[in-house]
Amino acid sequence: MSLEAMRKDHTAISGIQLAAEEPIRLLLREEYGDLKPGKIILSDGSHVSVDGLSDDGLTIVEVFCRQGSLLDGQKKKVARDILKLAMLKAEDPERRAVFCYANTKLEGHLKGGSWFAKAATHFQVELKNLQHALPKELKEDLEAAQRLQATNRGQRKFRKGVR
């Protein structure tokens, strides 16, 4: 799909980000085994979707594909993913919970003295940075999609202000 077509189709932008999860799951295969998107049924009957689930259900993975700088909403998404993994680990302590990301700027929030880092450590959520393992083309596709999102976001704000 061309960049012009993607500008008009917001689902295409999200599709690029979702499509990036599969190569990331493949990069994790050696360490965590085969992972597929899945749903986990909780003890109360509700369910939770995860980006990666092993065949035995004991490894759960959330993937964050954002490249570059983080907006406040993206930091909140990271916090929600870590909270989701912590809750799933608490429900079954045998589970291995992994938050996988590919972003050097996020590394600063997830290491050292941040509360993100403290929460991940406290709730035994493993943090895995694959920034240097991502194929160059995938990084470029993600960055292009993010630029389009930023353009679209700016246009929506402008239209709201004009009314």
Coordinates of C-alpha atoms in Angstrom, one line a residue:
M1 CA 0.0 0.0 0.0
S2 CA 1.3 3.4 -0.9
L3 CA 2.0 6.1 1.7
E4 CA -0.7 8.2 0.1
A5 CA -3.2 5.4 0.5
M6 CA -2.1 4.9 4.1
R7 CA -2.7 8.6 4.9
K8 CA -6.4 8.0 4.1
D9 CA -6.7 4.6 5.8
H10 CA -5.9 4.7 9.5
T11 CA -6.4 1.0 9.8
A12 CA -3.4 0.5 7.4
I13 CA -1.2 2.3 9.8
S14 CA -2.3 0.2 12.7
G15 CA -1.9 -2.9 10.5
I16 CA 1.8 -2.1 10.0
Q17 CA 2.2 -2.0 13.7
L18 CA 0.3 -5.3 14.2
A19 CA 2.2 -6.9 11.4
A20 CA 5.5 -6.0 13.1
E21 CA 4.5 -8.2 16.1
E22 CA 5.0 -11.4 14.0
P23 CA 8.7 -10.8 13.2
I24 CA 9.3 -9.8 16.8
R25 CA 7.7 -13.1 18.0
L26 CA 10.0 -14.9 15.6
L27 CA 13.0 -13.2 17.1
L28 CA 11.8 -14.4 20.5
R29 CA 11.4 -18.0 19.4
E30 CA 14.8 -19.3 20.4
E31 CA 14.5 -18.1 24.0
Y32 CA 10.7 -18.5 24.6
G33 CA 9.5 -21.1 22.0
D34 CA 6.7 -20.6 19.5
L35 CA 4.4 -17.7 20.4
K36 CA 1.1 -16.8 18.9
P37 CA -1.4 -14.1 19.7
G38 CA -3.9 -15.6 22.2
K39 CA -6.5 -15.2 24.8
I40 CA -6.2 -16.3 28.4
I41 CA -9.3 -17.2 30.4
L42 CA -9.1 -15.8 33.9
S43 CA -10.4 -17.5 37.1
D44 CA -13.5 -15.3 37.0
G45 CA -14.3 -16.3 33.4
S46 CA -13.2 -13.1 31.8
H47 CA -10.5 -13.1 29.2
V48 CA -7.4 -11.2 28.3
S49 CA -5.7 -11.0 24.9
V50 CA -1.9 -11.1 24.7
D51 CA 0.4 -10.5 21.8
G52 CA 2.3 -13.8 22.4
L53 CA 1.3 -17.0 24.1
S54 CA 3.2 -20.3 24.2
D55 CA 1.5 -23.6 23.4
D56 CA 1.5 -24.6 27.0
G57 CA 0.2 -21.2 28.1
L58 CA 3.0 -20.6 30.5
T59 CA 4.8 -17.9 28.6
I60 CA 3.0 -14.6 27.9
V61 CA 4.4 -11.7 25.9
E62 CA 3.3 -8.2 25.2
V63 CA 5.0 -6.4 22.3
F64 CA 5.6 -2.7 22.0
C65 CA 6.7 -1.6 18.5
R66 CA 6.9 2.2 18.8
Q67 CA 10.1 3.7 17.5
G68 CA 11.7 6.9 18.7
S69 CA 10.2 9.4 21.1
L70 CA 7.2 8.5 23.3
L71 CA 4.1 10.5 23.8
D72 CA 2.3 10.4 27.1
G73 CA -0.3 7.9 25.7
Q74 CA 2.4 5.6 24.6
K75 CA 4.0 5.6 28.1
K76 CA 0.6 4.8 29.5
K77 CA 0.3 1.9 27.0
V78 CA 3.6 0.5 28.3
A79 CA 2.3 0.8 31.9
R80 CA -1.0 -1.0 31.0
D81 CA 1.0 -3.8 29.3
I82 CA 3.2 -4.3 32.3
L83 CA 0.1 -4.2 34.6
K84 CA -1.6 -6.8 32.4
L85 CA 1.4 -9.1 32.6
A86 CA 1.7 -8.6 36.3
M87 CA -1.9 -9.5 36.8
L88 CA -1.6 -12.6 34.6
K89 CA 1.6 -13.7 36.5
A90 CA -0.2 -13.1 39.9
E91 CA -3.0 -15.3 38.7
D92 CA -0.6 -18.1 37.8
P93 CA 2.9 -17.7 39.3
E94 CA 4.2 -20.5 37.0
R95 CA 3.8 -18.1 34.0
R96 CA 6.7 -16.4 32.5
A97 CA 5.7 -12.8 31.7
V98 CA 7.7 -10.8 29.1
F99 CA 7.4 -7.3 28.0
C100 CA 9.2 -7.0 24.6
Y101 CA 10.1 -3.7 23.1
A102 CA 12.3 -2.3 20.4
N103 CA 13.0 1.3 21.4
T104 CA 16.2 2.8 22.8
K105 CA 14.2 5.8 24.2
L106 CA 11.9 3.5 26.1
E107 CA 15.0 1.8 27.6
G108 CA 15.6 4.8 29.8
H109 CA 12.1 4.5 31.2
L110 CA 12.4 0.8 31.9
K111 CA 15.8 0.7 33.5
G112 CA 17.3 2.4 36.5
G113 CA 15.2 4.3 39.0
S114 CA 11.9 4.6 37.1
W115 CA 8.7 3.3 38.6
F116 CA 8.2 1.3 35.4
A117 CA 11.4 -0.6 36.2
K118 CA 10.5 -1.0 39.8
A119 CA 7.0 -2.4 38.9
A120 CA 8.4 -4.8 36.3
T121 CA 11.0 -6.1 38.8
H122 CA 8.5 -6.3 41.7
F123 CA 6.0 -8.3 39.6
Q124 CA 8.6 -10.4 37.9
V125 CA 7.9 -9.1 34.4
E126 CA 11.0 -9.7 32.2
L127 CA 12.0 -6.7 30.0
K128 CA 13.4 -7.6 26.6
N129 CA 14.8 -4.9 24.2
L130 CA 15.1 -6.1 20.6
Q131 CA 15.9 -2.7 19.1
H132 CA 19.2 -3.9 17.7
A133 CA 17.7 -7.2 16.3
L134 CA 14.9 -5.6 14.3
P135 CA 15.3 -5.7 10.5
K136 CA 16.1 -2.3 9.0
E137 CA 13.1 -2.5 6.7
L138 CA 10.7 -3.2 9.6
K139 CA 12.1 -0.2 11.5
E140 CA 11.6 2.0 8.4
D141 CA 8.0 0.8 7.9
L142 CA 7.2 1.5 11.6
E143 CA 8.8 4.9 11.5
A144 CA 6.9 5.8 8.3
A145 CA 3.6 4.7 9.8
Q146 CA 4.3 6.8 13.0
R147 CA 5.1 9.9 10.8
L148 CA 1.7 9.4 9.2
Q149 CA 0.0 9.0 12.5
A150 CA 1.6 12.2 13.7
T151 CA 0.4 14.0 10.5
N152 CA -3.1 12.6 10.9
R153 CA -3.2 13.6 14.6
G154 CA -2.1 17.1 13.7
Q155 CA -4.9 17.4 11.1
R156 CA -7.5 16.2 13.5
K157 CA -6.4 18.8 16.1
F158 CA -6.5 21.5 13.4
R159 CA -10.0 20.5 12.3
K160 CA -11.3 20.5 15.8
G161 CA -9.8 24.0 16.4
V162 CA -11.4 25.4 13.2
R163 CA -15.0 24.4 14.1

